[in-house]
């Protein structure tokens, strides 16, 4: 049995075969989704020293997860 992954695929964000992030992305424009990702990155940066007793490690890992998602969803403008 593997340990719960609260950063990459938390069980509470998976509904059946879909992850909530995929449903959110499908429900909005590309630009709105980019704003959503940036907002979450800001949230995790601002709270990393205050919420958990791990020195902010878990929140910083979540920030990185959202940053990687943001980078993966950048569209090259021509």
N, C-alpha and C. Protein backbone atom coordinates (compact mmCIF):
# COMPACT_ATOMS: atom_id res chain seq x y z
N UNK A 1 0.84 -1.18 0.00
CA UNK A 1 0.00 0.00 0.00
C UNK A 1 0.89 1.24 0.00
N UNK A 2 0.65 2.17 -0.90
CA UNK A 2 1.48 3.37 -0.98
C UNK A 2 0.90 4.48 -0.12
N UNK A 3 1.77 5.40 0.25
CA UNK A 3 1.36 6.52 1.09
C UNK A 3 0.52 7.50 0.28
N UNK A 4 -0.34 8.21 0.98
CA UNK A 4 -1.17 9.24 0.37
C UNK A 4 -0.29 10.34 -0.22
N UNK A 5 -0.56 10.74 -1.46
CA UNK A 5 0.18 11.83 -2.10
C UNK A 5 -0.68 13.07 -2.07
N UNK A 6 -0.43 13.95 -1.12
CA UNK A 6 -1.24 15.16 -0.96
C UNK A 6 -0.85 16.27 -1.92
N UNK A 7 0.16 16.04 -2.74
CA UNK A 7 0.60 17.07 -3.68
C UNK A 7 0.17 16.74 -5.10
N UNK A 8 0.52 15.58 -5.60
CA UNK A 8 0.33 15.27 -7.01
C UNK A 8 -1.03 14.70 -7.37
N UNK A 9 -1.63 13.96 -6.50
CA UNK A 9 -2.92 13.35 -6.82
C UNK A 9 -3.68 13.03 -5.53
N UNK A 10 -4.08 14.07 -4.80
CA UNK A 10 -4.78 13.82 -3.54
C UNK A 10 -6.13 13.14 -3.77
N UNK A 11 -6.43 12.15 -2.97
CA UNK A 11 -7.66 11.38 -3.14
C UNK A 11 -8.90 12.26 -3.08
N UNK A 12 -8.88 13.30 -2.27
CA UNK A 12 -10.06 14.15 -2.13
C UNK A 12 -10.31 15.04 -3.35
N UNK A 13 -9.39 15.05 -4.33
CA UNK A 13 -9.60 15.80 -5.56
C UNK A 13 -9.85 14.90 -6.76
N UNK A 14 -10.07 13.63 -6.54
CA UNK A 14 -10.36 12.70 -7.62
C UNK A 14 -11.79 12.23 -7.50
N UNK A 15 -12.56 12.47 -8.54
CA UNK A 15 -13.96 12.07 -8.57
C UNK A 15 -14.14 11.02 -9.66
N UNK A 16 -14.23 9.77 -9.28
CA UNK A 16 -14.32 8.71 -10.28
C UNK A 16 -13.03 8.65 -11.07
N UNK A 17 -13.13 8.74 -12.38
CA UNK A 17 -11.92 8.67 -13.21
C UNK A 17 -11.38 10.05 -13.57
N UNK A 18 -12.01 11.12 -13.08
CA UNK A 18 -11.58 12.48 -13.39
C UNK A 18 -11.01 13.17 -12.16
N UNK A 19 -9.96 13.95 -12.38
CA UNK A 19 -9.45 14.79 -11.30
C UNK A 19 -10.12 16.15 -11.41
N UNK A 20 -10.35 16.77 -10.27
CA UNK A 20 -11.04 18.06 -10.23
C UNK A 20 -10.33 19.09 -11.10
N UNK A 21 -9.00 19.11 -11.13
CA UNK A 21 -8.26 20.08 -11.93
C UNK A 21 -8.63 19.97 -13.40
N UNK A 22 -8.88 18.76 -13.89
CA UNK A 22 -9.26 18.57 -15.29
C UNK A 22 -10.66 19.10 -15.56
N UNK A 23 -11.56 18.93 -14.61
CA UNK A 23 -12.92 19.45 -14.74
C UNK A 23 -12.89 20.97 -14.72
N UNK A 24 -12.09 21.55 -13.83
CA UNK A 24 -11.96 23.01 -13.77
C UNK A 24 -11.41 23.54 -15.09
N UNK A 25 -10.37 22.92 -15.60
CA UNK A 25 -9.77 23.37 -16.86
C UNK A 25 -10.77 23.31 -18.01
N UNK A 26 -11.56 22.26 -18.06
CA UNK A 26 -12.54 22.11 -19.14
C UNK A 26 -13.67 23.13 -19.04
N UNK A 27 -13.86 23.70 -17.85
CA UNK A 27 -15.00 24.61 -17.64
C UNK A 27 -14.68 26.07 -17.95
N UNK A 28 -13.44 26.39 -18.30
CA UNK A 28 -13.09 27.80 -18.51
C UNK A 28 -12.16 27.98 -19.69
N UNK A 29 -12.02 29.24 -20.10
CA UNK A 29 -11.12 29.55 -21.21
C UNK A 29 -9.67 29.31 -20.80
N UNK A 30 -8.81 29.25 -21.80
CA UNK A 30 -7.38 29.06 -21.54
C UNK A 30 -6.84 30.17 -20.64
N UNK A 31 -7.20 31.41 -20.95
CA UNK A 31 -6.72 32.54 -20.16
C UNK A 31 -7.23 32.49 -18.73
N UNK A 32 -8.48 32.13 -18.55
CA UNK A 32 -9.04 32.02 -17.20
C UNK A 32 -8.35 30.91 -16.42
N UNK A 33 -8.05 29.81 -17.08
CA UNK A 33 -7.36 28.71 -16.40
C UNK A 33 -5.95 29.13 -15.99
N UNK A 34 -5.27 29.89 -16.85
CA UNK A 34 -3.94 30.39 -16.49
C UNK A 34 -4.04 31.27 -15.24
N UNK A 35 -5.06 32.11 -15.17
CA UNK A 35 -5.27 32.94 -13.98
C UNK A 35 -5.54 32.10 -12.74
N UNK A 36 -6.31 31.04 -12.91
CA UNK A 36 -6.60 30.12 -11.81
C UNK A 36 -5.30 29.51 -11.27
N UNK A 37 -4.45 29.06 -12.19
CA UNK A 37 -3.18 28.46 -11.79
C UNK A 37 -2.29 29.48 -11.07
N UNK A 38 -2.20 30.69 -11.61
CA UNK A 38 -1.39 31.73 -10.97
C UNK A 38 -1.93 32.08 -9.59
N UNK A 39 -3.24 32.12 -9.45
CA UNK A 39 -3.85 32.40 -8.16
C UNK A 39 -3.50 31.34 -7.13
N UNK A 40 -3.52 30.09 -7.54
CA UNK A 40 -3.17 29.01 -6.62
C UNK A 40 -1.68 29.04 -6.27
N UNK A 41 -0.84 29.39 -7.23
CA UNK A 41 0.58 29.52 -6.94
C UNK A 41 0.80 30.60 -5.87
N UNK A 42 0.11 31.72 -6.02
CA UNK A 42 0.22 32.81 -5.05
C UNK A 42 -0.27 32.37 -3.68
N UNK A 43 -1.40 31.65 -3.65
CA UNK A 43 -1.96 31.17 -2.39
C UNK A 43 -0.95 30.31 -1.63
N UNK A 44 -0.37 29.34 -2.32
CA UNK A 44 0.55 28.43 -1.64
C UNK A 44 1.84 29.13 -1.22
N UNK A 45 2.28 30.12 -1.99
CA UNK A 45 3.46 30.88 -1.59
C UNK A 45 3.18 31.70 -0.33
N UNK A 46 2.03 32.35 -0.29
CA UNK A 46 1.71 33.23 0.83
C UNK A 46 1.45 32.48 2.13
N UNK A 47 0.97 31.25 2.05
CA UNK A 47 0.63 30.53 3.28
C UNK A 47 1.66 29.50 3.72
N UNK A 48 2.71 29.31 2.94
CA UNK A 48 3.63 28.20 3.20
C UNK A 48 4.28 28.24 4.58
N UNK A 49 4.47 29.38 5.15
CA UNK A 49 5.12 29.48 6.45
C UNK A 49 4.14 29.49 7.62
N UNK A 50 2.84 29.48 7.31
CA UNK A 50 1.86 29.70 8.37
C UNK A 50 0.94 28.51 8.65
N UNK A 51 0.70 27.66 7.67
CA UNK A 51 -0.35 26.65 7.84
C UNK A 51 0.16 25.34 8.43
N UNK A 52 1.28 24.87 7.99
CA UNK A 52 1.75 23.54 8.38
C UNK A 52 2.97 23.62 9.28
N UNK A 53 3.23 22.54 9.98
CA UNK A 53 4.39 22.46 10.87
C UNK A 53 5.63 21.91 10.16
N UNK A 54 5.57 21.75 8.84
CA UNK A 54 6.69 21.17 8.10
C UNK A 54 7.60 22.25 7.49
N UNK A 55 7.47 23.47 7.97
CA UNK A 55 8.28 24.56 7.44
C UNK A 55 7.81 25.05 6.08
N UNK A 56 6.64 24.63 5.67
CA UNK A 56 6.09 25.05 4.39
C UNK A 56 6.38 24.12 3.24
N UNK A 57 7.03 23.01 3.51
CA UNK A 57 7.45 22.10 2.45
C UNK A 57 6.28 21.62 1.59
N UNK A 58 5.20 21.18 2.22
CA UNK A 58 4.07 20.66 1.43
C UNK A 58 3.46 21.75 0.56
N UNK A 59 3.27 22.95 1.10
CA UNK A 59 2.71 24.03 0.30
C UNK A 59 3.65 24.44 -0.83
N UNK A 60 4.95 24.43 -0.60
CA UNK A 60 5.89 24.76 -1.66
C UNK A 60 5.89 23.69 -2.76
N UNK A 61 5.71 22.44 -2.39
CA UNK A 61 5.57 21.38 -3.40
C UNK A 61 4.30 21.59 -4.22
N UNK A 62 3.23 22.04 -3.57
CA UNK A 62 1.99 22.33 -4.29
C UNK A 62 2.19 23.52 -5.24
N UNK A 63 2.92 24.53 -4.80
CA UNK A 63 3.23 25.68 -5.65
C UNK A 63 3.97 25.20 -6.90
N UNK A 64 4.95 24.33 -6.73
CA UNK A 64 5.71 23.79 -7.86
C UNK A 64 4.79 23.00 -8.79
N UNK A 65 3.86 22.23 -8.22
CA UNK A 65 2.91 21.46 -9.03
C UNK A 65 2.10 22.39 -9.93
N UNK A 66 1.59 23.49 -9.35
CA UNK A 66 0.82 24.45 -10.14
C UNK A 66 1.70 25.17 -11.16
N UNK A 67 2.95 25.47 -10.81
CA UNK A 67 3.86 26.11 -11.75
C UNK A 67 4.15 25.19 -12.94
N UNK A 68 4.34 23.91 -12.67
CA UNK A 68 4.58 22.96 -13.76
C UNK A 68 3.34 22.83 -14.64
N UNK A 69 2.17 22.84 -14.04
CA UNK A 69 0.91 22.79 -14.81
C UNK A 69 0.80 24.05 -15.67
N UNK A 70 1.15 25.20 -15.11
CA UNK A 70 1.11 26.46 -15.84
C UNK A 70 2.05 26.40 -17.05
N UNK A 71 3.29 25.95 -16.83
CA UNK A 71 4.26 25.85 -17.91
C UNK A 71 3.78 24.90 -18.99
N UNK A 72 3.19 23.78 -18.60
CA UNK A 72 2.70 22.79 -19.56
C UNK A 72 1.54 23.33 -20.39
N UNK A 73 0.85 24.34 -19.89
CA UNK A 73 -0.32 24.88 -20.58
C UNK A 73 -0.06 26.20 -21.28
N UNK A 74 1.19 26.63 -21.35
CA UNK A 74 1.51 27.88 -22.06
C UNK A 74 1.31 27.65 -23.55
N UNK A 75 0.62 28.57 -24.16
CA UNK A 75 0.44 28.55 -25.61
C UNK A 75 1.37 29.59 -26.20
N UNK A 76 2.09 29.21 -27.21
CA UNK A 76 2.99 30.15 -27.87
C UNK A 76 2.15 31.06 -28.75
N UNK A 77 2.24 32.36 -28.48
CA UNK A 77 1.51 33.35 -29.27
C UNK A 77 2.33 33.71 -30.50
N UNK A 78 1.68 33.73 -31.65
CA UNK A 78 2.36 34.10 -32.90
C UNK A 78 1.74 35.34 -33.47
